[in-house]
PDB file of C-alpha atoms in Angstrom:
ATOM      1  CA  MET J1192      24.011   5.672 -16.271  1.00  0.00           C
ATOM      2  CA  GLY J1193      22.182   2.483 -17.137  1.00  0.00           C
ATOM      3  CA  LYS J1194      19.825   1.837 -19.866  1.00  0.00           C
ATOM      4  CA  THR J1195      16.282   3.188 -19.330  1.00  0.00           C
ATOM      5  CA  ARG J1196      14.484   0.209 -21.080  1.00  0.00           C
ATOM      6  CA  ASN J1197      15.517  -1.725 -17.902  1.00  0.00           C
ATOM      7  CA  LEU J1198      13.064   0.537 -16.000  1.00  0.00           C
ATOM      8  CA  ASN J1199       9.920  -0.788 -17.523  1.00  0.00           C
ATOM      9  CA  GLY J1200       9.546  -3.596 -15.025  1.00  0.00           C
ATOM     10  CA  ILE J1201       9.694  -1.345 -11.953  1.00  0.00           C
ATOM     11  CA  PRO J1202       6.063  -0.118 -11.783  1.00  0.00           C
ATOM     12  CA  GLY J1203       4.755  -3.634 -12.044  1.00  0.00           C
ATOM     13  CA  ASN J1204       7.155  -4.637  -9.449  1.00  0.00           C
ATOM     14  CA  LEU J1205       6.031  -1.819  -7.089  1.00  0.00           C
ATOM     15  CA  ALA J1206       2.247  -2.760  -7.592  1.00  0.00           C
ATOM     16  CA  LEU J1207       2.811  -6.643  -7.218  1.00  0.00           C
ATOM     17  CA  SER J1208       4.675  -5.793  -3.972  1.00  0.00           C
ATOM     18  CA  TYR J1209       1.987  -3.586  -2.635  1.00  0.00           C
ATOM     19  CA  LEU J1210      -0.861  -5.986  -3.436  1.00  0.00           C
ATOM     20  CA  SER J1211       1.074  -9.171  -2.399  1.00  0.00           C
ATOM     21  CA  THR J1212       0.028 -11.115   0.647  1.00  0.00           C
ATOM     22  CA  LEU J1213       2.816  -9.468   2.568  1.00  0.00           C
ATOM     23  CA  GLY J1214       0.804  -6.210   2.506  1.00  0.00           C
ATOM     24  CA  TYR J1215      -1.476  -6.955   5.368  1.00  0.00           C
ATOM     25  CA  TYR J1216      -2.913  -4.496   7.677  1.00  0.00           C
ATOM     26  CA  ASP J1217      -5.484  -4.846  10.668  1.00  0.00           C
ATOM     27  CA  GLY J1218      -7.396  -7.810   9.346  1.00  0.00           C
ATOM     28  CA  GLY J1219      -7.114  -7.307   5.548  1.00  0.00           C
ATOM     29  CA  TYR J1220      -4.775  -7.271   2.533  1.00  0.00           C
ATOM     30  CA  MET J1221      -4.267  -4.220   0.462  1.00  0.00           C
ATOM     31  CA  ALA J1222      -6.774  -5.404  -2.226  1.00  0.00           C
ATOM     32  CA  ASP J1223      -9.395  -5.986   0.618  1.00  0.00           C
ATOM     33  CA  TRP J1224      -8.749  -2.434   1.807  1.00  0.00           C
ATOM     34  CA  LEU J1225      -8.811  -0.932  -1.443  1.00  0.00           C
ATOM     35  CA  ASN J1226     -12.009  -2.737  -2.429  1.00  0.00           C
ATOM     36  CA  PHE J1227     -13.705  -1.787   0.971  1.00  0.00           C
ATOM     37  CA  ILE J1228     -12.806   1.876   0.896  1.00  0.00           C
ATOM     38  CA  ALA J1229     -13.776   2.336  -2.641  1.00  0.00           C
ATOM     39  CA  ARG J1230     -17.289   0.860  -2.013  1.00  0.00           C
ATOM     40  CA  ASP J1231     -17.575   2.586   1.431  1.00  0.00           C
ATOM     41  CA  LYS J1232     -16.831   6.037  -0.140  1.00  0.00           C
ATOM     42  CA  ASN J1233     -18.458   5.165  -3.523  1.00  0.00           C
ATOM     43  CA  VAL J1234     -15.272   6.010  -5.358  1.00  0.00           C
ATOM     44  CA  LYS J1235     -14.466   4.078  -8.563  1.00  0.00           C
ATOM     45  CA  GLU J1236     -10.698   5.274  -8.788  1.00  0.00           C
ATOM     46  CA  ILE J1237      -7.973   5.625  -6.197  1.00  0.00           C
ATOM     47  CA  GLU J1238      -4.619   7.187  -6.957  1.00  0.00           C
ATOM     48  CA  ILE J1239      -1.503   6.616  -4.732  1.00  0.00           C
ATOM     49  CA  ASP J1240       1.556   8.757  -5.211  1.00  0.00           C
ATOM     50  CA  ILE J1241       4.403   6.706  -3.814  1.00  0.00           C
ATOM     51  CA  LEU J1242       6.938   9.554  -3.878  1.00  0.00           C
ATOM     52  CA  ASN J1243       4.692  12.252  -2.053  1.00  0.00           C
ATOM     53  CA  ASN J1244       2.966   9.787   0.214  1.00  0.00           C
ATOM     54  CA  GLU J1245      -0.437  10.893  -1.019  1.00  0.00           C
ATOM     55  CA  ILE J1246      -3.648   9.393  -1.928  1.00  0.00           C
ATOM     56  CA  GLU J1247      -6.568  10.831  -4.175  1.00  0.00           C
ATOM     57  CA  PRO J1248      -9.383  11.369  -3.728  1.00  0.00           C
ATOM     58  CA  GLU J1249      -8.844  12.862  -0.246  1.00  0.00           C
ATOM     59  CA  GLU J1250     -11.591  10.808   1.355  1.00  0.00           C
ATOM     60  CA  THR J1251      -9.697   7.779   0.596  1.00  0.00           C
ATOM     61  CA  ASP J1252      -6.408   8.885   2.190  1.00  0.00           C
ATOM     62  CA  VAL J1253      -6.461   6.420   5.069  1.00  0.00           C
ATOM     63  CA  LYS J1254      -3.665   4.877   7.125  1.00  0.00           C
ATOM     64  CA  PRO J1255      -4.135   1.303   5.985  1.00  0.00           C
ATOM     65  CA  LEU J1256      -3.307   2.280   2.220  1.00  0.00           C
ATOM     66  CA  LYS J1257      -0.300   4.375   3.369  1.00  0.00           C
ATOM     67  CA  VAL J1258       1.381   1.703   5.582  1.00  0.00           C
ATOM     68  CA  ASP J1259       3.618   0.188   2.908  1.00  0.00           C
ATOM     69  CA  LEU J1260       4.464   3.312   0.971  1.00  0.00           C
ATOM     70  CA  LYS J1261       7.835   3.752   2.662  1.00  0.00           C
ATOM     71  CA  LYS J1262       8.696   0.066   1.824  1.00  0.00           C
ATOM     72  CA  LEU J1263       7.699   0.850  -1.917  1.00  0.00           C
ATOM     73  CA  ARG J1264       9.979   3.853  -1.901  1.00  0.00           C
ATOM     74  CA  GLY J1265      12.769   1.555  -0.727  1.00  0.00           C
ATOM     75  CA  ILE J1266      12.100  -0.991  -3.400  1.00  0.00           C
ATOM     76  CA  LEU J1267      12.009   1.860  -6.066  1.00  0.00           C
ATOM     77  CA  GLU J1268      15.297   3.366  -4.804  1.00  0.00           C
ATOM     78  CA  LYS J1269      16.972  -0.143  -4.944  1.00  0.00           C
ATOM     79  CA  ASP J1270      15.810  -1.005  -8.237  1.00  0.00           C
ATOM     80  CA  LEU J1271      16.798   2.300  -9.651  1.00  0.00           C
ATOM     81  CA  SER J1272      20.278   1.773  -8.053  1.00  0.00           C
ATOM     82  CA  ASN J1273      20.541  -1.701  -9.496  1.00  0.00           C
ATOM     83  CA  ASN J1274      20.041  -0.295 -12.977  1.00  0.00           C
ATOM     84  CA  GLY J1275      22.519   2.612 -12.432  1.00  0.00           C
ATOM     85  CA  PHE J1276      20.071   5.442 -11.638  1.00  0.00           C
ATOM     86  CA  LYS J1277      19.636   7.691  -8.668  1.00  0.00           C
ATOM     87  CA  MET J1278      16.416   8.233  -6.957  1.00  0.00           C
ATOM     88  CA  ASP J1279      16.123  11.901  -8.204  1.00  0.00           C
ATOM     89  CA  PHE J1280      15.844  10.514 -11.899  1.00  0.00           C
ATOM     90  CA  ILE J1281      12.192   9.565 -11.014  1.00  0.00           C
ATOM     91  CA  LYS J1282       9.711  12.475 -10.680  1.00  0.00           C
ATOM     92  CA  LYS J1283       6.541  10.401 -10.372  1.00  0.00           C
ATOM     93  CA  ALA J1284       5.682   6.939  -9.168  1.00  0.00           C
ATOM     94  CA  ILE J1285       1.956   6.487  -9.229  1.00  0.00           C
ATOM     95  CA  MET J1286      -0.432   3.441  -8.849  1.00  0.00           C
ATOM     96  CA  LYS J1287      -3.910   4.115 -10.174  1.00  0.00           C
ATOM     97  CA  PHE J1288      -6.539   1.694  -9.062  1.00  0.00           C
ATOM     98  CA  GLU J1289      -9.940   1.067 -10.649  1.00  0.00           C
ATOM     99  CA  ILE J1290     -12.583  -0.690  -8.591  1.00  0.00           C
ATOM    100  CA  PRO J1291     -15.727  -1.705 -10.681  1.00  0.00           C
ATOM    101  CA  LEU J1292     -18.376  -0.763  -8.376  1.00  0.00           C
ATOM    102  CA  ASP J1293     -21.349  -1.191 -10.833  1.00  0.00           C
ATOM    103  CA  ASP J1294     -20.552  -4.662 -12.061  1.00  0.00           C
ATOM    104  CA  PRO J1295     -21.458  -7.348  -9.522  1.00  0.00           C
ATOM    105  CA  LYS J1296     -19.521 -10.038 -11.552  1.00  0.00           C
ATOM    106  CA  PHE J1297     -16.406  -8.254 -10.546  1.00  0.00           C
ATOM    107  CA  LYS J1298     -17.248  -7.557  -6.998  1.00  0.00           C
ATOM    108  CA  ASN J1299     -13.847  -8.234  -5.506  1.00  0.00           C
ATOM    109  CA  THR J1300     -11.660  -7.195  -8.450  1.00  0.00           C
ATOM    110  CA  VAL J1301      -9.063  -4.368  -8.291  1.00  0.00           C
ATOM    111  CA  TYR J1302      -7.402  -3.205 -11.486  1.00  0.00           C
ATOM    112  CA  CYS J1303      -3.980  -1.466 -11.039  1.00  0.00           C
ATOM    113  CA  TYR J1304      -2.335   0.734 -13.647  1.00  0.00           C
ATOM    114  CA  PRO J1305       1.197   1.679 -12.042  1.00  0.00           C
ATOM    115  CA  PHE J1306       3.714   3.949 -13.923  1.00  0.00           C
ATOM    116  CA  ILE J1307       6.851   6.025 -13.125  1.00  0.00           C
ATOM    117  CA  GLU J1308       8.028   8.970 -14.945  1.00  0.00           C
ATOM    118  CA  ASP J1309      11.549  10.096 -15.324  1.00  0.00           C
ATOM    119  CA  GLU J1310      13.044  13.605 -15.319  1.00  0.00           C
ATOM    120  CA  ASN J1311      12.812  13.626 -19.237  1.00  0.00           C
ATOM    121  CA  GLY J1312       8.998  13.021 -19.112  1.00  0.00           C
ATOM    122  CA  LYS J1313       9.303   9.473 -20.377  1.00  0.00           C
ATOM    123  CA  ILE J1314       6.639   7.139 -18.782  1.00  0.00           C
ATOM    124  CA  TYR J1315       7.453   3.474 -17.901  1.00  0.00           C
ATOM    125  CA  LYS J1316       4.509   1.063 -17.221  1.00  0.00           C
ATOM    126  CA  PRO J1317       3.760  -2.628 -17.595  1.00  0.00           C
ATOM    127  CA  LYS J1318       2.357  -3.887 -20.766  1.00  0.00           C
ATOM    128  CA  LYS J1319      -0.864  -4.990 -19.134  1.00  0.00           C
ATOM    129  CA  ARG J1320      -2.827  -3.895 -16.188  1.00  0.00           C
ATOM    130  CA  ILE J1321      -2.539  -5.861 -12.888  1.00  0.00           C
ATOM    131  CA  ILE J1322      -5.638  -7.566 -11.744  1.00  0.00           C
ATOM    132  CA  GLU J1323      -6.000  -8.523  -8.120  1.00  0.00           C
ATOM    133  CA  THR J1324      -8.878 -10.126  -6.244  1.00  0.00           C
ATOM    134  CA  ALA J1325      -9.748  -9.147  -2.698  1.00  0.00           C
ATOM    135  CA  TYR J1326      -9.181 -12.064  -0.496  1.00  0.00           C
ATOM    136  CA  ILE J1327     -12.127 -11.452   1.929  1.00  0.00           C
ATOM    137  CA  ALA J1328     -15.350 -11.089  -0.159  1.00  0.00           C
ATOM    138  CA  ASP J1329     -17.299  -8.960   2.430  1.00  0.00           C
ATOM    139  CA  PHE J1330     -14.297  -7.355   4.197  1.00  0.00           C
ATOM    140  CA  ASN J1331     -15.379  -4.970   6.957  1.00  0.00           C
ATOM    141  CA  PRO J1332     -12.482  -3.570   8.900  1.00  0.00           C
ATOM    142  CA  THR J1333     -14.853  -2.526  11.799  1.00  0.00           C
ATOM    143  CA  ILE J1334     -14.870  -6.311  12.840  1.00  0.00           C
ATOM    144  CA  TYR J1335     -11.104  -6.564  12.857  1.00  0.00           C
ATOM    145  CA  ILE J1336     -10.041  -3.247  14.347  1.00  0.00           C
ATOM    146  CA  ARG J1337      -8.364  -3.900  17.677  1.00  0.00           C
ATOM    147  CA  LYS J1338      -9.541  -1.742  20.635  1.00  0.00           C
ATOM    148  CA  PRO J1339      -6.857   0.027  22.547  1.00  0.00           C
ATOM    149  CA  LYS J1340      -5.917  -1.571  25.774  1.00  0.00           C
ATOM    150  CA  VAL J1341      -6.626   0.558  29.017  1.00  0.00           C
ATOM    151  CA  LYS J1342      -3.508   0.585  30.925  1.00  0.00           C
ATOM    152  CA  ASN J1343      -4.061   0.056  34.709  1.00  0.00           C
ATOM    153  CA  ALA J1344      -1.414   0.471  37.485  1.00  0.00           C
ATOM    154  CA  SER J1345       0.032  -3.089  37.144  1.00  0.00           C
ATOM    155  CA  MET J1346       0.433  -2.731  33.346  1.00  0.00           C
ATOM    156  CA  LYS J1347       2.389   0.716  33.893  1.00  0.00           C
ATOM    157  CA  LYS J1348       5.006  -1.090  35.829  1.00  0.00           C
ATOM    158  CA  SER J1349       8.324  -1.479  34.130  1.00  0.00           C
ATOM    159  CA  TRP J1350       9.768  -4.981  33.582  1.00  0.00           C
ATOM    160  CA  ILE J1351      12.462  -3.975  36.050  1.00  0.00           C
ATOM    161  CA  ASP J1352       9.864  -3.078  38.697  1.00  0.00           C
ATOM    162  CA  ARG J1353       8.290  -6.522  38.101  1.00  0.00           C
ATOM    163  CA  ILE J1354      11.452  -8.266  38.517  1.00  0.00           C
ATOM    164  CA  LYS J1355      12.235  -6.395  41.720  1.00  0.00           C
ATOM    165  CA  GLU J1356       8.791  -7.667  42.974  1.00  0.00           C
ATOM    166  CA  ILE J1357       9.737 -11.181  42.395  1.00  0.00           C
ATOM    167  CA  TRP J1358      13.107 -11.097  44.191  1.00  0.00           C
ATOM    168  CA  ASN J1359      11.409  -9.127  47.181  1.00  0.00           C
TER     169      ASN J1359
END
């Protein structure tokens, strides 16, 4: 078994991975989505449980925020393994987000307080909160959501059928 002090960096790593520009879904980054959903639902705090794939409060439990949770579990498992621990050593992996709805100076700011808890009840967290800014000031996903394509008869043909048509 490795040294538990090496686990202190994992929560910050998870949060920064989640909020990075690689976390993009349907027109917005995760900070954009968090900011939009919090303002749309008038919710100041959102809590994401990485291990159980859950988001609280329930009205904020939407697909865009869940898309990267499997990737985060993989990062957690790899970081634990690199430090000599198994995945079952961690009992909680939480990211708490605060969105200051009342302060117009911080309209696009998202604060993240990530932590993990081990089987002994010890909590690991970064020394400072993680601050991220939404990239798109007035992000509105209804502008970006793609409409599903309506399949017609020609689209239903398989690529093999299309090749046969070319040769005939």
